Coordinates of C-alpha atoms in Angstrom, one line a residue:
Chain A
M1227 CA 26.2 -19.9 -28.3
E1228 CA 25.9 -21.9 -25.1
G1229 CA 27.7 -19.7 -23.4
F1230 CA 25.7 -17.0 -24.3
S1231 CA 22.6 -18.5 -23.6
V1232 CA 23.6 -19.5 -19.9
D1233 CA 24.7 -15.5 -19.8
L1234 CA 21.2 -14.1 -20.7
K1235 CA 19.9 -16.6 -18.1
T1236 CA 21.8 -15.2 -15.5
L1237 CA 21.2 -12.1 -16.4
K1238 CA 17.4 -12.8 -16.3
K1239 CA 18.0 -14.2 -13.0
Q1240 CA 19.9 -11.2 -11.7
E1241 CA 17.3 -8.9 -12.9
S1242 CA 14.2 -10.9 -11.1
K1243 CA 16.1 -10.8 -7.6
R1244 CA 16.5 -7.2 -8.0
K1245 CA 13.0 -6.8 -9.1
V1246 CA 12.0 -8.9 -6.0
S1247 CA 14.5 -7.0 -3.5
K1248 CA 13.0 -4.1 -5.1
G1249 CA 9.5 -5.1 -3.6
Y1250 CA 10.6 -6.5 -0.4
M1251 CA 12.5 -3.1 0.1
W1252 CA 9.6 -1.1 -0.5
A1253 CA 7.5 -3.1 2.0
L1254 CA 10.4 -2.4 4.8
F1255 CA 10.0 1.0 4.4
C1256 CA 6.3 1.0 4.8
A1257 CA 7.2 -0.8 7.8
V1258 CA 9.4 2.0 9.1
F1259 CA 7.6 4.8 8.1
W1260 CA 4.5 3.1 9.5
G1261 CA 6.6 2.7 13.1
I1262 CA 7.5 6.0 12.9
W1263 CA 4.0 7.2 12.4
Y1264 CA 2.9 6.1 15.6
L1265 CA 5.2 9.1 17.0
P1266 CA 3.0 11.7 15.9
G1267 CA -0.2 9.0 16.1
T1268 CA 0.5 9.6 19.9
V1269 CA 1.6 12.8 20.5
V1270 CA -1.5 14.4 18.6
W1271 CA -4.1 13.0 21.4
V1272 CA -2.5 15.3 23.8
L1273 CA -2.3 18.4 21.8
N1274 CA -4.9 21.2 21.3
P1275 CA -7.6 21.1 20.2
F1276 CA -7.8 16.8 20.7
D1277 CA -7.6 16.9 24.4
E1278 CA -9.8 19.9 24.8
M1279 CA -12.2 17.7 22.5
Y1280 CA -11.7 14.8 24.1
S1281 CA -13.2 16.2 27.8
A1282 CA -15.5 18.4 26.4
I1283 CA -17.4 15.4 24.5
A1284 CA -16.7 13.3 27.8
E1285 CA -18.4 15.0 29.8
T1286 CA -21.5 15.0 28.0
S1287 CA -21.8 11.9 25.9
G1288 CA -19.1 9.9 28.3
D1289 CA -15.7 8.2 27.5
G1290 CA -16.3 5.7 25.3
M1291 CA -17.9 7.7 22.7
S1292 CA -16.0 10.9 23.3
L1293 CA -13.0 8.8 22.4
V1294 CA -14.6 7.3 19.2
I1295 CA -15.7 11.2 18.0
T1296 CA -12.5 12.7 18.7
A1297 CA -10.5 9.4 16.5
V1298 CA -13.0 10.5 13.7
L1299 CA -11.5 13.8 13.9
I1300 CA -7.8 13.3 14.3
T1301 CA -8.4 10.6 11.4
A1302 CA -10.1 13.1 9.7
F1303 CA -6.7 15.5 9.9
N1304 CA -4.5 12.5 9.2
A1305 CA -6.1 11.7 6.1
L1306 CA -6.1 15.5 4.7
T1307 CA -2.4 16.2 5.4
V1308 CA -1.6 12.5 3.7
M1309 CA -3.7 13.7 0.5
L1310 CA -1.8 17.2 1.2
A1311 CA 2.1 14.9 0.9
L1312 CA 0.6 12.7 -1.7
M1313 CA -0.1 15.3 -4.2
L1314 CA 3.5 17.0 -3.7
W1315 CA 5.1 13.6 -4.2
N1316 CA 2.8 13.2 -7.7
G1317 CA 3.7 16.7 -8.3
V1318 CA 7.5 16.1 -7.9
L1319 CA 7.2 12.8 -10.1
G1320 CA 4.9 14.4 -13.0
K1321 CA 2.2 12.6 -12.5
Y1322 CA -0.9 14.6 -12.3
G1323 CA -1.7 13.4 -15.8
E1324 CA -1.7 9.7 -15.1
L1325 CA -3.7 10.8 -11.7
G1326 CA -6.5 12.4 -14.1
R1327 CA -6.6 10.0 -16.7
T1328 CA -6.8 7.0 -13.9
L1329 CA -9.8 9.1 -11.8
K1330 CA -11.4 8.8 -14.7
E1331 CA -11.6 5.6 -15.7
F1332 CA -14.2 4.7 -12.8
H1333 CA -15.4 1.7 -13.8
P1334 CA -12.7 -0.9 -14.6
C1335 CA -10.5 1.0 -12.1
S1336 CA -10.5 3.9 -10.0
K1337 CA -13.6 2.1 -8.0
W1338 CA -11.6 -0.1 -6.7
F1339 CA -9.7 2.8 -4.9
F1340 CA -12.5 4.2 -3.5
L1341 CA -13.8 0.5 -2.1
A1342 CA -10.4 0.6 -0.5
S1343 CA -10.7 3.7 1.1
I1344 CA -13.9 2.5 3.0
F1345 CA -12.4 -0.7 4.5
G1346 CA -9.2 1.3 5.2
G1347 CA -10.2 4.4 6.7
P1348 CA -13.9 4.5 8.2
M1349 CA -13.3 0.6 8.8
A1350 CA -9.5 0.1 9.6
I1351 CA -8.2 3.3 11.0
L1352 CA -11.2 3.8 13.2
G1353 CA -11.3 0.6 14.2
S1354 CA -8.0 0.5 15.5
F1355 CA -8.7 3.7 17.4
I1356 CA -11.9 2.1 19.2
A1357 CA -9.8 -0.8 19.8
M1358 CA -7.6 1.3 21.4
G1359 CA -9.8 3.5 23.1
F1360 CA -11.9 0.3 24.6
I1361 CA -9.2 -2.5 25.6
G1362 CA -5.8 -0.4 24.9
G1363 CA -3.0 0.3 22.6
A1364 CA -1.1 -3.5 23.0
F1365 CA -4.9 -5.5 22.0
A1366 CA -5.3 -2.6 19.1
A1367 CA -1.7 -3.4 17.9
V1368 CA -2.1 -7.2 18.0
A1369 CA -5.6 -7.1 16.5
G1370 CA -4.0 -5.1 13.5
L1371 CA -0.8 -7.7 13.0
L1372 CA -3.8 -10.0 11.8
Y1373 CA -4.5 -8.2 8.8
P1374 CA -1.8 -9.8 6.0
V1375 CA -4.1 -13.4 7.3
V1376 CA -7.3 -11.8 6.3
G1377 CA -5.3 -10.0 3.2
S1378 CA -3.3 -13.0 1.4
I1379 CA -6.3 -15.4 1.9
L1380 CA -8.4 -13.2 0.0
A1381 CA -5.6 -12.2 -2.7
Y1382 CA -5.4 -16.0 -3.1
Y1383 CA -9.2 -17.0 -3.1
W1384 CA -10.0 -14.1 -5.0
Y1385 CA -7.5 -13.5 -7.9
G1386 CA -5.7 -16.3 -7.4
E1387 CA -2.3 -14.9 -6.3
K1388 CA 0.8 -17.4 -5.4
I1389 CA 1.7 -17.8 -2.1
S1390 CA 4.1 -19.9 -1.2
K1391 CA 4.4 -22.6 2.0
R1392 CA 7.8 -20.3 2.5
A1393 CA 5.9 -16.9 2.4
A1394 CA 3.0 -18.3 4.4
M1395 CA 5.6 -19.4 6.9
G1396 CA 7.1 -16.2 6.9
I1397 CA 3.9 -14.6 7.6
A1398 CA 3.1 -17.0 10.4
V1399 CA 6.2 -16.4 12.3
I1400 CA 6.3 -12.4 11.7
I1401 CA 2.4 -12.7 13.5
V1402 CA 3.8 -14.5 16.1
G1403 CA 6.6 -12.4 16.9
G1404 CA 4.0 -9.4 16.8
V1405 CA 1.6 -10.9 19.5
T1406 CA 4.9 -12.1 21.6
I1407 CA 6.1 -8.6 21.5
F1408 CA 2.3 -7.2 22.4
G1409 CA 1.5 -10.4 24.7
G1410 CA 2.7 -8.6 27.7
G1411 CA 0.6 -5.7 27.4
L1412 CA -2.3 -7.8 25.7
L1413 CA -3.1 -10.0 28.5
T1414 CA -2.8 -7.2 31.4
E1415 CA -5.6 -5.5 29.1
L1416 CA -7.7 -8.5 28.8
S1417 CA -7.3 -9.7 32.2
S1418 CA -8.3 -6.2 33.5
G1419 CA -12.4 -7.1 33.5
N1420 CA -14.5 -5.0 32.4
V1421 CA -13.9 -5.3 28.6
Q1422 CA -16.1 -4.3 26.2
W1423 CA -17.5 -6.1 23.0
I1424 CA -17.1 -2.8 21.4
G1425 CA -13.3 -3.0 21.5
Y1426 CA -13.4 -6.8 20.1
L1427 CA -15.4 -5.3 17.3
G1428 CA -12.8 -2.3 17.0
G1429 CA -10.0 -5.3 16.5
L1430 CA -11.5 -7.0 13.8
M1431 CA -12.7 -3.8 11.9
A1432 CA -8.5 -3.2 11.7
A1433 CA -8.0 -6.7 10.4
A1434 CA -10.3 -7.2 8.4
G1435 CA -10.2 -3.8 7.4
W1436 CA -6.6 -3.5 6.4
G1437 CA -6.9 -6.9 4.6
I1438 CA -9.9 -6.2 2.6
E1439 CA -8.5 -2.7 1.5
G1440 CA -4.9 -4.5 0.0
A1441 CA -6.8 -7.4 -1.4
I1442 CA -9.3 -5.0 -3.3
A1443 CA -6.3 -2.4 -3.9
G1444 CA -4.1 -5.1 -5.4
K1445 CA -7.2 -5.6 -7.8
G1446 CA -6.8 -1.8 -9.1
L1447 CA -3.5 -2.1 -8.9
D1448 CA -3.3 -4.7 -11.9
I1449 CA -4.2 -2.1 -14.5
S1450 CA -3.0 1.3 -13.1
E1451 CA -0.1 3.2 -11.4
P1452 CA 0.6 2.7 -7.6
D1453 CA 1.0 6.7 -6.9
A1454 CA -1.8 7.7 -8.8
G1455 CA -4.1 4.6 -7.5
L1456 CA -3.1 5.7 -3.5
T1457 CA -3.7 9.1 -4.5
L1458 CA -7.4 8.2 -5.6
R1459 CA -7.4 6.2 -2.3
F1460 CA -7.1 8.7 -0.4
L1461 CA -9.0 11.1 -2.1
G1462 CA -12.0 8.8 -1.3
E1463 CA -11.1 8.6 2.5
N1464 CA -10.7 12.3 2.4
I1465 CA -14.5 12.2 1.0
I1466 CA -15.7 10.2 3.5
W1467 CA -14.4 11.8 6.4
W1468 CA -14.9 15.4 5.3
I1469 CA -17.9 15.5 3.3
I1470 CA -19.7 12.9 4.9
I1471 CA -19.2 11.7 8.8
V1472 CA -17.9 15.1 10.3
P1473 CA -20.9 17.0 8.6
I1474 CA -23.4 14.2 10.0
L1475 CA -21.7 14.0 12.9
A1476 CA -22.0 18.2 13.4
I1477 CA -25.3 18.1 12.7
V1478 CA -26.1 15.2 15.0
G1479 CA -24.5 18.1 17.7
F1480 CA -21.2 17.2 18.5
P1481 CA -18.8 20.1 18.2
M1482 CA -16.9 19.2 15.2
Y1483 CA -16.2 22.3 13.4
S1484 CA -15.3 24.7 16.3
F1485 CA -12.7 21.9 17.0
A1486 CA -11.5 21.5 13.5
L1487 CA -10.7 25.1 13.4
Q1488 CA -8.5 25.2 16.5
A1489 CA -6.1 22.4 15.0
F1490 CA -4.7 25.5 12.6
E1491 CA -2.4 25.9 15.6
P1492 CA 1.6 26.1 15.1
L1493 CA 2.6 22.9 17.1
T1494 CA -0.5 20.9 16.3
L1495 CA -0.2 21.6 12.6
L1496 CA 3.6 20.6 12.6
V1497 CA 2.6 17.3 14.2
L1498 CA -0.1 16.4 11.5
I1499 CA 2.1 17.6 8.8
F1500 CA 4.7 15.2 10.0
A1501 CA 2.0 12.5 10.9
G1502 CA 0.6 12.7 7.2
I1503 CA 4.1 12.7 5.4
T1504 CA 5.1 9.4 7.6
F1505 CA 1.4 7.7 6.9
G1506 CA 1.7 9.2 3.2
F1507 CA 4.8 7.7 2.6
C1508 CA 4.4 4.3 4.5
Y1509 CA 1.3 4.1 2.2
V1510 CA 3.3 5.0 -1.2
C1511 CA 5.6 1.8 -0.2
W1512 CA 2.7 -0.4 0.6
Y1513 CA 0.9 0.1 -2.4
K1514 CA 4.5 0.1 -4.4
S1515 CA 5.3 -3.1 -3.5
F1516 CA 2.1 -5.3 -4.1
P1517 CA 2.6 -5.6 -7.5
L1518 CA 6.1 -6.5 -7.0
I1519 CA 5.6 -9.4 -4.5
G1520 CA 2.0 -9.8 -4.1
V1521 CA -0.5 -8.3 -1.6
G1522 CA 0.3 -11.5 0.9
R1523 CA 4.2 -10.5 1.2
G1524 CA 3.7 -7.0 1.1
Q1525 CA 1.6 -7.1 4.0
G1526 CA 3.9 -9.8 6.0
I1527 CA 6.9 -7.1 5.6
G1528 CA 4.3 -4.4 6.1
N1529 CA 3.8 -6.0 9.7
L1530 CA 7.6 -5.5 10.8
Y1531 CA 6.1 -1.8 12.0
G1532 CA 4.9 -3.3 15.6
F1533 CA 8.4 -3.6 15.8
C1534 CA 9.5 -0.7 14.2
A1535 CA 7.0 1.2 16.7
I1536 CA 8.1 -0.3 19.7
I1537 CA 11.9 0.8 18.5
F1538 CA 10.9 4.4 17.4
I1539 CA 8.7 4.7 20.9
F1540 CA 11.9 3.3 22.8
L1541 CA 14.2 5.9 20.7
F1542 CA 12.1 8.9 21.0
F1543 CA 9.9 8.5 24.5
G1544 CA 12.3 6.5 26.4
D1545 CA 9.7 3.3 27.2
V1546 CA 12.1 0.4 27.9
P1547 CA 11.3 -2.4 26.2
Q1548 CA 10.3 -5.6 28.2
W1549 CA 12.4 -9.2 27.1
T1550 CA 9.0 -10.0 25.4
I1551 CA 9.8 -7.6 22.8
L1552 CA 13.3 -8.9 22.2
V1553 CA 11.9 -12.7 21.7
G1554 CA 9.0 -11.2 19.6
G1555 CA 11.7 -8.6 17.5
T1556 CA 14.0 -12.0 16.9
L1557 CA 11.1 -13.7 15.4
C1558 CA 9.9 -11.0 13.3
I1559 CA 13.6 -10.4 11.5
A1560 CA 13.6 -14.4 11.4
G1561 CA 10.2 -14.6 9.5
S1562 CA 11.1 -11.8 7.3
F1563 CA 14.3 -13.9 6.3
I1564 CA 12.4 -16.8 5.6
M1565 CA 10.4 -14.5 3.6
F1566 CA 13.5 -12.6 1.9
T1567 CA 15.5 -16.0 1.0
E1568 CA 12.9 -17.6 -1.1
D1569 CA 13.8 -18.4 -4.9
A1570 CA 13.3 -15.4 -6.8
S1571 CA 12.5 -17.1 -10.0
A1572 CA 9.1 -18.3 -8.2
L1573 CA 8.1 -14.7 -7.9
E1574 CA 8.3 -13.7 -11.4
T1575 CA 4.4 -13.7 -12.0
L1576 CA 2.7 -13.3 -8.7
R1577 CA -0.2 -15.3 -10.5
G1578 CA -0.5 -19.1 -11.3
E1579 CA -0.1 -20.2 -14.9
Chain B
M102 CA -1.8 12.6 -26.1
G103 CA -2.9 9.8 -24.7
N104 CA -6.5 10.1 -22.5
R105 CA -6.3 6.7 -21.1
P106 CA -4.2 5.3 -17.5
I107 CA -0.7 4.1 -19.6
K108 CA -1.5 0.5 -18.2
F109 CA -4.5 0.3 -20.3
R110 CA -2.8 1.3 -23.3
I111 CA -0.1 -0.8 -22.7
L112 CA -2.4 -3.5 -22.5
E113 CA -4.5 -2.2 -25.8
L114 CA -0.9 -2.5 -27.5
F115 CA -0.7 -6.1 -26.5
L116 CA -4.3 -7.3 -27.1
D117 CA -3.7 -8.0 -30.9
G118 CA -2.0 -10.8 -29.5
K119 CA 1.3 -10.7 -31.0
E120 CA 4.8 -10.6 -29.0
H121 CA 6.4 -7.2 -28.6
W122 CA 9.3 -6.1 -27.6
N123 CA 9.6 -3.7 -24.4
Y124 CA 11.3 -0.8 -26.3
E125 CA 9.0 -1.0 -29.1
V126 CA 6.0 -0.4 -26.5
V127 CA 8.2 1.9 -24.4
S128 CA 9.0 4.4 -27.7
K129 CA 5.2 4.2 -28.7
I130 CA 3.9 5.0 -25.0
Q131 CA 6.9 7.9 -24.9
A132 CA 5.6 9.0 -28.2
E133 CA 1.7 9.2 -27.3
Y134 CA 2.1 10.7 -23.7
N135 CA 4.8 13.0 -24.8
M136 CA 7.3 11.7 -22.4
N137 CA 10.4 11.9 -23.7
S138 CA 12.9 11.5 -20.9
A139 CA 14.7 9.2 -19.7
Y140 CA 12.9 9.4 -16.8
G141 CA 9.5 8.8 -18.8
R142 CA 11.4 6.0 -20.2
D143 CA 12.1 4.1 -17.2
S144 CA 9.0 4.9 -15.8
I145 CA 6.7 3.2 -18.5
N146 CA 9.3 0.3 -18.7
F147 CA 8.4 0.0 -15.1
D148 CA 4.4 -0.3 -15.8
I149 CA 5.0 -3.1 -18.2
I150 CA 7.4 -4.8 -15.7
E151 CA 4.1 -4.8 -13.2
L152 CA 2.1 -5.8 -15.9
A153 CA 4.3 -8.8 -16.2
S154 CA 4.5 -9.5 -12.6
G155 CA 0.6 -9.4 -12.2
G156 CA 0.4 -12.0 -14.6
M157 CA -0.9 -10.1 -17.6
L158 CA 1.7 -10.3 -20.0
K159 CA 4.0 -13.1 -20.0
D160 CA 7.9 -12.7 -20.9
V161 CA 9.1 -15.1 -24.1
E162 CA 12.4 -13.6 -25.1
Q163 CA 15.1 -11.7 -24.2
K164 CA 18.3 -10.4 -25.8
V165 CA 20.8 -8.0 -24.6
D166 CA 20.7 -4.5 -25.6
E167 CA 24.0 -4.6 -27.4
A168 CA 23.5 -1.9 -29.9
G169 CA 21.9 0.8 -27.3
I170 CA 18.3 0.7 -28.7
Y171 CA 16.6 1.3 -24.9
K172 CA 19.6 1.3 -22.5
K173 CA 23.0 -0.2 -23.8
D174 CA 23.9 -4.0 -22.4
F175 CA 20.3 -3.6 -20.2
L176 CA 18.6 -7.2 -20.7
L177 CA 15.4 -6.5 -23.4
H178 CA 12.2 -8.4 -23.1
K179 CA 9.8 -9.7 -25.5
Y180 CA 6.2 -10.0 -24.0
V181 CA 3.1 -12.0 -25.1
I182 CA -0.5 -11.1 -23.4
T183 CA -2.2 -14.2 -21.3
D184 CA -5.4 -15.1 -21.1
F185 CA -5.8 -13.4 -17.5
G186 CA -4.0 -10.4 -19.4
K187 CA -7.0 -10.6 -22.4
V188 CA -9.8 -10.5 -19.7
R189 CA -8.3 -7.8 -17.3
G190 CA -7.2 -5.7 -20.5
S191 CA -10.7 -6.2 -22.2
D192 CA -12.5 -5.1 -18.9
A193 CA -10.6 -2.0 -19.0
C194 CA -10.1 -1.5 -23.4
L195 CA -13.7 -2.7 -24.1
M196 CA -11.7 -3.9 -27.1
Y197 CA -11.2 -7.5 -26.9
V198 CA -14.5 -10.1 -27.2

């Protein structure tokens, strides 16, 4: 009997370890897809009609405004192709039924995903583009890397998600690593003078937006299926862009529809679809990791996207990384190991008793 | 065919406050939602695992599936709803007072 109970204990421990590894694996895949997304995300800006749109609006309304308006259209298309990728994903998994059932439960459930879409879309993604346009890419990346701080603090205080000292330390080391990766560029950008407050506001929007999105989504994910919840979150984002913001900008006088119609060119469509697939699956992995390892850990490991993006940009565009990237990358990996090696039994439930 | 999200229904089954084995809940949901494949079975079981991970269910007993009731040689779990699960379950199901 003694031997049998020890056996059961071992089995339980193994099973719990498998569950936690699965959670970490999802979060790691999220980082990889997010990193790859920077390829189409960068390329799309120089493709028709977005490059023409940028110069056309810049002539009349100035560079800054033009950048934000073009970013809105790119983000809206990104949301659309993510939605297509997610519909395909749910179809393959046979989850349309669950999707419909979850959508109908607005009060207890889907309201959280619609709320998450407000913070994730117009706040985080647009904020990130604004930071990129007004200060620079490195600043935007560093600002974005701070989102797990917001996410884990909110999840801890709002619904008591457990964050061990070890997990907090891992998250902190990954953030320091990310800041080091983009450090050189960050200093150049900040010391170039002429830095506008709206760029900082964009950075703040990115960090706060993604952090709040994760915490809110975590609340919805308590009682819903991650694939269905995520699709509703992108349904919300599409409504915000295509039914609210794009028409408003068109009414104000920006040529939104004429440029939107020109996006249906083979190369542009291909890049947008690639963006949709990578961004969509990065989100699938992000949302699937939350119920297993919690919002704080999922976001901390997801932050390795900064390092992954540098690797993919190096591989595809040949941008040679500086030494700060090697130091930062090592810190990111060290931070992940600090988190991976946490005792799995501490993660049996993510909330305090 | 069930008409609420599966996790709602699982919590609803646990709102009776009794302990239930995972395979009992899984087979009940499989019948209600017409999910009789092995994939359907595993995805329902995963919903239960997520509910436990989120602190809504508590794992109170385990046994090895020697007879193959669920999956041969796998670990079976008996769960009970937690106080937090009762609150979230009542939010979702509007049954528990």
